[in-house]
Amino acid sequence: PEPLPPSSSSMAEAGLPEVPPLAGPDKPTMDFSYVGIDAILEQMRRKAMKQGFELNIMVVGQSGLGKSTLMNTLFKSKVSRKSVMGTPEERIPKTIEIKSISHDIEEKGVRMKLTVIDTPGFGDQINNENCWQPIMKFINDQYEQYLQEEINIDRKKRIPDSRVHCCIYFIPPTGHCLRPLDVEFMRRLSKVVNIVPVIAKADTLTLEERDFFKKKIREELRAYSIDVYPQKEFDEDAEDRLINEKIREMIPFAVVGSDQEYQVNGRRLLGRKTKWGTIEVENITHCEFAYLRDLLIRTHMQNIKDIASSIHYEMYRVRRLNENNMQANGLADHHPASPEI
Ligand SMILES: Nc1nc2c(ncn2[C@@H]2O[C@H](COP(=O)(O)OP(=O)(O)O)[C@@H](O)[C@H]2O)c(=O)[nH]1
Ligand SMILES: *[C@@H]1O[C@H](CO)[C@@H](O)[C@H](O)[C@H]1NC(C)=O
Ligand SMILES: [Mg+2]
């Protein structure tokens, strides 16, 4: 059979402009069947390139679990190693206050500002009751700041976003089960922010112990109804569900952090020396740091921000606006600006 001449619609599919038949002087030569919706993608791409991307991650967990180290690992790892200026080599001082550190990363013309909010570890006190309060307060304070900008009459065109988009929760590598403190902390956090739990210092567990512990933690999170990122209820379609289901089966990531580079087979790698050899922290056959990094920065960044904004921040906003309404209508006595935590 002879090949059919290309129909005009197949040319449109191939992205070629259609040639109208018989384009006389009185006939418009414009093509009305091609709307050009795909040009939006290019517009969005250019806008995104101009604005750049921002991600705010908070690290939370008992002191000594390697939070500050993992933050440095993130900055020094492959995403940013090339582009971070003047990588500081100094030792990490003990964290005594909530502190943000930002790095600008640029790759192929795409700019990203990665901010990590380091928190002082808890668990130093004999009494750990309410140790989540400073952290919950910090998260709510950022929501409040954003809200105040939003309701400001002459608000800025782009509101500076210091909201915590995601919280990495460090679980101590006990190998048994979650401690009541971690359960309580994660339960509270998961209601106001995206949380990604990780097993800290995974190099202190054997591979079998890691697997057992990971499974145990997943069961416990389910039993205590602690909804960690990516939350099932926010899967948007079947494709989403498939991808996120894989992640949910891997959580919590068993991570190892390091800010030291070692020579391994002639290459310089971020590593941690143990008595069994050097753990390559970015190698997925050694630990799951790379999965965590890719989830946060490569594959799910926009989704993490969308959920932070349209679910967690939105809940805060609704609660605050309701509070204001009740006050305005004299239905309630004065409420504290910060909601009960
Ligand atoms: N074995 C092991 N030690 C780690 C790891 N990450 C950090 N450390 C060590 O643990 C100690 C506390 O680390 P730091 O980052 O200050 O913990 P933070 O209090 O949670 O911020 C330091 O001596 C680190 O070198 C890890 O993944 N494995
Ligand atoms: C990761 O580690 C394995 C086992 O040690 C090694 O064979 C492999 O070459 C490493 N991969 C990379 C990319 O370094
Ligand atoms: Mg620290």
Coordinates of C-alpha atoms and ligand atoms in Angstrom, one line a residue:
P1 CA 0.0 0.0 0.0
E2 CA 1.2 3.5 -0.8
P3 CA 2.0 5.7 2.1
L4 CA -0.6 8.3 2.6
P5 CA 0.3 11.9 2.2
P6 CA 0.8 13.5 5.6
S7 CA -2.5 14.8 6.7
S8 CA -2.6 18.3 8.2
S9 CA -3.4 17.0 11.6
S10 CA -0.5 14.6 11.7
M11 CA 1.7 17.6 10.8
A12 CA 0.3 19.5 13.7
E13 CA 1.0 16.6 16.0
A14 CA 4.6 16.6 14.8
G15 CA 4.7 20.3 15.8
L16 CA 4.9 21.6 12.3
P17 CA 2.7 24.5 11.2
E18 CA -0.1 23.5 9.1
V19 CA -0.3 24.8 5.6
P20 CA -3.8 25.9 4.8
P21 CA -5.0 24.7 1.4
L22 CA -5.8 27.5 -1.0
A23 CA -4.6 30.5 1.0
G24 CA -6.0 33.2 -1.2
P25 CA -5.6 36.9 -0.5
D26 CA -9.1 37.0 1.1
K27 CA -8.5 34.0 3.2
P28 CA -6.7 34.3 6.5
T29 CA -3.5 32.4 6.5
M30 CA -3.7 31.9 10.3
D31 CA -4.1 28.4 11.6
F32 CA -7.1 28.2 13.9
S33 CA -6.8 24.6 14.8
Y34 CA -3.5 25.1 16.7
V35 CA -4.2 26.9 19.9
G36 CA -0.6 27.0 21.1
I37 CA -1.2 25.9 24.7
D38 CA 2.2 24.2 24.7
A39 CA 3.8 27.6 24.6
I40 CA 2.7 28.0 28.3
L41 CA 5.3 25.5 29.3
E42 CA 8.0 27.7 27.9
Q43 CA 6.5 30.8 29.6
M44 CA 6.5 28.9 32.9
R45 CA 10.0 27.7 32.4
R46 CA 11.3 31.2 31.8
K47 CA 9.4 32.6 34.8
A48 CA 10.7 29.8 37.1
M49 CA 14.3 30.3 35.8
K50 CA 14.0 34.0 36.6
Q51 CA 12.6 33.6 40.0
G52 CA 14.7 30.6 41.0
F53 CA 13.6 28.0 43.5
E54 CA 13.6 28.0 47.2
L55 CA 13.4 25.2 49.7
N56 CA 13.4 25.4 53.5
I57 CA 14.3 22.2 55.3
M58 CA 14.4 21.8 59.1
V59 CA 16.3 19.1 60.9
V60 CA 14.9 17.9 64.2
G61 CA 15.9 15.2 66.7
Q62 CA 17.8 14.5 69.8
S63 CA 21.2 16.0 70.1
G64 CA 24.2 14.1 68.9
L65 CA 22.3 12.2 66.2
G66 CA 24.2 13.9 63.4
K67 CA 21.8 16.7 62.4
S68 CA 24.4 19.4 61.8
T69 CA 26.6 16.9 60.0
L70 CA 23.9 15.7 57.7
M71 CA 23.0 19.3 56.9
N72 CA 26.6 19.8 55.8
T73 CA 26.5 16.5 53.9
L74 CA 23.6 17.9 51.9
F75 CA 25.5 21.1 51.1
K76 CA 28.6 19.3 50.2
S77 CA 27.0 16.4 48.3
K78 CA 26.8 16.2 44.5
V79 CA 23.9 18.6 44.1
S80 CA 25.9 21.5 45.3
R81 CA 29.6 20.7 45.6
K82 CA 30.5 22.4 42.4
S83 CA 28.6 25.6 43.0
V84 CA 28.9 26.3 46.7
M85 CA 31.5 29.0 47.2
G86 CA 34.2 28.6 49.8
T87 CA 33.1 25.4 51.5
P88 CA 34.0 25.9 55.1
E89 CA 36.1 23.2 56.6
E90 CA 35.7 24.1 60.2
R91 CA 34.3 21.6 62.7
I92 CA 30.6 21.9 63.5
P93 CA 30.0 23.6 66.8
K94 CA 27.3 22.3 69.1
T95 CA 24.0 23.8 68.0
I96 CA 22.5 25.9 70.8
E97 CA 19.8 27.8 69.0
I98 CA 17.6 27.5 65.9
K99 CA 19.7 28.7 63.1
S100 CA 19.2 29.0 59.3
I101 CA 21.9 28.5 56.8
S102 CA 21.3 29.2 53.1
H103 CA 23.3 28.2 50.1
D104 CA 22.7 29.4 46.6
I105 CA 23.1 26.6 44.1
E106 CA 23.2 27.0 40.4
E107 CA 23.2 24.4 37.8
K108 CA 22.5 24.8 34.0
G109 CA 21.2 28.2 34.6
V110 CA 18.7 27.1 37.2
R111 CA 19.1 28.8 40.6
M112 CA 18.1 27.4 43.9
K113 CA 18.3 28.7 47.4
L114 CA 18.5 25.8 49.8
T115 CA 18.0 26.8 53.4
V116 CA 18.5 24.3 56.2
I117 CA 17.2 25.2 59.6
D118 CA 19.3 23.6 62.2
T119 CA 17.8 23.1 65.7
P120 CA 19.4 22.4 69.0
G121 CA 18.9 18.8 69.9
F122 CA 16.6 18.0 72.8
G123 CA 17.1 15.2 75.2
D124 CA 19.8 16.9 77.2
Q125 CA 17.4 17.8 79.9
I126 CA 16.3 15.3 82.5
N127 CA 12.7 16.3 81.8
N128 CA 11.9 16.3 78.1
E129 CA 8.3 17.3 78.5
N130 CA 7.3 20.0 76.0
C131 CA 10.7 19.8 74.3
W132 CA 8.8 20.2 71.0
Q133 CA 7.6 23.7 72.0
P134 CA 10.4 25.8 70.7
I135 CA 10.3 24.0 67.3
M136 CA 6.5 24.2 67.0
K137 CA 6.7 27.8 67.9
F138 CA 9.3 28.4 65.2
I139 CA 7.2 26.7 62.6
N140 CA 4.1 28.7 63.6
D141 CA 6.0 32.0 63.7
Q142 CA 7.0 31.5 60.1
Y143 CA 3.4 30.8 59.1
E144 CA 2.4 33.9 61.0
Q145 CA 5.0 36.1 59.3
Y146 CA 3.8 34.9 55.9
L147 CA 0.1 35.5 56.9
Q148 CA 0.9 39.0 58.0
E149 CA 2.5 39.7 54.7
E150 CA -0.4 38.2 52.8
I151 CA -3.1 40.3 54.5
N152 CA -1.0 43.4 54.3
I153 CA -2.9 45.9 52.0
D154 CA 0.2 46.9 50.1
R155 CA 1.8 43.5 50.1
K156 CA 5.0 42.7 48.4
K157 CA 4.6 41.2 44.9
R158 CA 6.5 38.1 46.1
I159 CA 6.2 37.3 49.8
P160 CA 9.5 36.2 51.2
D161 CA 8.9 32.6 52.2
S162 CA 10.5 31.4 55.4
R163 CA 8.0 28.7 56.0
V164 CA 9.3 25.3 56.9
H165 CA 8.6 23.2 53.8
C166 CA 9.8 19.9 55.2
C167 CA 11.1 18.6 58.5
I168 CA 13.7 15.8 58.6
Y169 CA 13.1 13.9 61.8
F170 CA 16.1 12.0 63.2
I171 CA 15.4 8.7 64.9
P172 CA 18.1 7.3 67.1
P173 CA 19.5 4.0 65.7
T174 CA 18.3 1.8 68.6
G175 CA 17.3 -1.0 66.4
H176 CA 14.3 -1.9 68.5
C177 CA 11.3 0.5 68.3
L178 CA 10.4 4.1 68.5
R179 CA 10.8 5.8 71.9
P180 CA 7.6 7.5 73.3
L181 CA 9.3 10.9 73.0
D182 CA 9.9 10.4 69.2
V183 CA 6.3 9.1 68.8
E184 CA 4.9 12.2 70.6
F185 CA 7.2 14.6 68.7
M186 CA 6.4 13.2 65.3
R187 CA 2.7 13.0 66.0
R188 CA 2.6 16.7 66.8
L189 CA 4.9 17.8 64.0
S190 CA 3.1 15.8 61.3
K191 CA 0.0 17.8 62.0
V192 CA 1.7 21.1 61.1
V193 CA 4.4 20.3 58.6
N194 CA 5.7 17.7 56.2
I195 CA 8.0 15.3 58.0
V196 CA 10.5 12.8 56.5
P197 CA 11.8 10.4 59.2
V198 CA 15.3 9.1 58.9
I199 CA 17.3 6.6 60.9
A200 CA 20.3 8.5 62.1
K201 CA 23.9 7.1 62.1
A202 CA 22.8 4.1 60.1
D203 CA 26.4 2.9 60.0
T204 CA 26.0 1.8 63.6
L205 CA 23.5 -0.9 62.5
T206 CA 24.2 -3.9 60.3
L207 CA 22.2 -4.2 57.1
E208 CA 19.9 -6.7 58.7
E209 CA 19.3 -4.5 61.7
R210 CA 18.5 -1.6 59.4
D211 CA 15.9 -3.6 57.5
F212 CA 14.3 -4.8 60.6
F213 CA 14.2 -1.4 62.2
K214 CA 12.9 0.3 59.1
K215 CA 10.0 -2.2 58.9
K216 CA 9.3 -1.8 62.6
I217 CA 9.2 2.0 62.4
R218 CA 6.8 1.8 59.4
E219 CA 4.5 -0.4 61.4
E220 CA 4.6 1.9 64.4
L221 CA 4.0 5.0 62.3
R222 CA 0.9 3.3 61.0
A223 CA -0.2 2.1 64.4
Y224 CA 0.1 5.6 65.9
S225 CA -1.4 7.3 62.8
I226 CA 1.6 9.4 62.1
D227 CA 1.2 10.6 58.6
V228 CA 4.7 11.3 57.1
Y229 CA 5.6 12.7 53.7
P230 CA 4.5 11.7 51.0
Q231 CA 1.0 11.4 52.6
K232 CA -1.3 8.9 50.9
E233 CA -4.2 11.2 50.9
F234 CA -2.4 13.8 48.8
D235 CA -1.5 11.4 45.9
E236 CA -3.0 13.1 42.9
D237 CA -3.4 10.3 40.5
A238 CA -2.5 6.6 39.8
E239 CA 1.0 7.6 38.5
D240 CA 1.6 9.6 41.7
R241 CA 0.5 6.8 43.8
L242 CA 2.8 4.4 42.1
I243 CA 5.9 6.6 42.6
N244 CA 5.0 7.5 46.2
E245 CA 4.1 4.0 47.2
K246 CA 7.7 3.1 46.4
I247 CA 9.0 5.9 48.6
R248 CA 6.6 4.9 51.4
E249 CA 8.0 1.4 51.3
M250 CA 11.5 2.8 51.8
I251 CA 10.8 5.2 54.6
P252 CA 12.5 5.9 57.0
F253 CA 15.8 6.4 55.1
A254 CA 18.8 4.9 56.9
V255 CA 21.3 7.7 56.5
V256 CA 24.9 8.3 57.2
G257 CA 26.3 11.8 57.3
S258 CA 29.8 13.1 56.8
D259 CA 31.6 16.3 55.9
Q260 CA 34.9 14.6 55.3
E261 CA 36.1 13.6 51.9
Y262 CA 38.2 10.5 51.4
Q263 CA 40.2 9.1 48.5
V264 CA 38.4 5.9 47.4
N265 CA 39.7 4.1 44.3
G266 CA 41.3 7.3 43.1
R267 CA 38.2 9.4 43.5
R268 CA 37.4 11.9 46.3
L269 CA 34.1 11.0 48.0
L270 CA 32.2 12.1 51.0
G271 CA 32.8 9.2 53.4
R272 CA 32.8 8.1 57.0
K273 CA 35.6 5.8 58.3
T274 CA 34.4 2.8 60.3
K275 CA 36.2 -0.2 61.5
W276 CA 34.8 -2.1 58.5
G277 CA 36.0 0.4 56.0
T278 CA 34.9 3.7 54.5
I279 CA 31.2 4.2 54.1
E280 CA 30.5 6.2 50.9
V281 CA 27.6 8.4 52.0
E282 CA 26.4 9.2 48.5
N283 CA 26.5 5.5 47.3
I284 CA 23.1 3.9 47.5
T285 CA 24.7 0.5 48.2
H286 CA 26.2 1.9 51.4
C287 CA 23.4 4.0 52.8
E288 CA 20.2 5.8 51.8
F289 CA 21.4 9.4 52.0
A290 CA 21.2 9.8 48.2
Y291 CA 17.5 8.7 48.2
L292 CA 16.8 11.4 50.8
R293 CA 18.6 14.1 48.9
D294 CA 17.0 13.2 45.6
L295 CA 13.5 13.1 47.2
L296 CA 14.0 16.6 48.7
I297 CA 15.8 18.3 45.8
R298 CA 15.5 16.4 42.6
T299 CA 12.1 14.6 42.4
H300 CA 9.7 16.0 45.0
M301 CA 10.7 19.6 45.8
Q302 CA 7.7 21.2 44.1
N303 CA 5.3 18.7 45.6
I304 CA 6.8 19.2 49.1
K305 CA 6.3 23.0 48.7
D306 CA 2.8 22.6 47.3
I307 CA 1.7 20.5 50.3
A308 CA 3.4 22.8 52.8
S309 CA 1.6 25.7 51.3
S310 CA -1.8 24.3 50.3
I311 CA -2.3 22.0 53.3
H312 CA -0.2 22.9 56.3
Y313 CA 0.0 26.7 55.9
E314 CA -3.6 26.8 54.8
M315 CA -4.8 25.0 58.0
Y316 CA -2.9 27.6 60.0
R317 CA -4.3 30.4 58.0
V318 CA -7.9 29.2 58.4
R319 CA -7.5 28.8 62.1
R320 CA -6.1 32.2 62.5
L321 CA -8.7 34.0 60.4
N322 CA -11.4 32.2 62.4
E323 CA -9.8 33.3 65.6
N324 CA -9.9 36.9 64.3
N325 CA -13.5 36.6 63.3
M326 CA -14.5 35.3 66.6
Q327 CA -12.7 38.2 68.3
A328 CA -14.3 40.7 66.0
N329 CA -17.7 39.4 66.7
G330 CA -17.1 39.4 70.4
L331 CA -17.7 35.7 70.5
A332 CA -14.5 34.9 72.3
D333 CA -12.1 36.4 74.7
H334 CA -8.8 37.5 73.5
H335 CA -6.8 34.5 72.2
P336 CA -3.1 34.3 72.1
A337 CA -1.6 35.1 68.7
S338 CA 0.0 31.8 68.5
P339 CA -2.4 28.8 68.5
E340 CA -2.3 26.3 71.3
I341 CA 0.5 23.8 70.7
Ligands
LIG1 N1 28.7 7.0 63.2 C1 28.2 8.2 62.8 N2 28.6 9.3 63.4 C2 28.0 10.5 63.0 C3 27.2 10.5 61.9 N3 26.8 11.8 61.7 C4 27.5 12.5 62.6 N4 28.2 11.8 63.4 C5 29.0 12.2 64.6 O1 28.1 12.4 65.7 C6 28.6 13.5 66.4 C7 27.4 14.5 66.6 O2 27.2 15.1 65.3 P1 26.3 16.4 65.1 O3 26.2 16.6 63.7 O4 26.9 17.5 65.9 O5 24.9 16.0 65.8 P2 23.7 17.0 66.2 O6 23.8 17.3 67.6 O7 22.5 16.2 65.9 O8 23.8 18.2 65.3 C8 29.8 14.0 65.7 O9 31.0 13.5 66.4 C9 29.7 13.5 64.3 O10 30.9 13.3 63.7 C10 26.8 9.3 61.2 O11 26.1 9.2 60.2 N5 27.4 8.1 61.7
LIG2 C1 29.2 1.9 45.3 O1 29.7 0.9 46.2 C2 29.9 -0.3 45.6 C3 30.2 -1.4 46.7 O2 31.2 -0.8 47.5 C4 31.0 -0.2 44.5 O3 31.2 -1.5 43.9 C5 30.6 0.8 43.5 O4 31.6 1.1 42.6 C6 30.2 2.1 44.2 N1 29.6 3.0 43.2 C7 30.0 4.2 43.0 C8 29.2 5.0 41.9 O5 30.9 4.7 43.5
MG3 MG 23.7 20.2 65.8

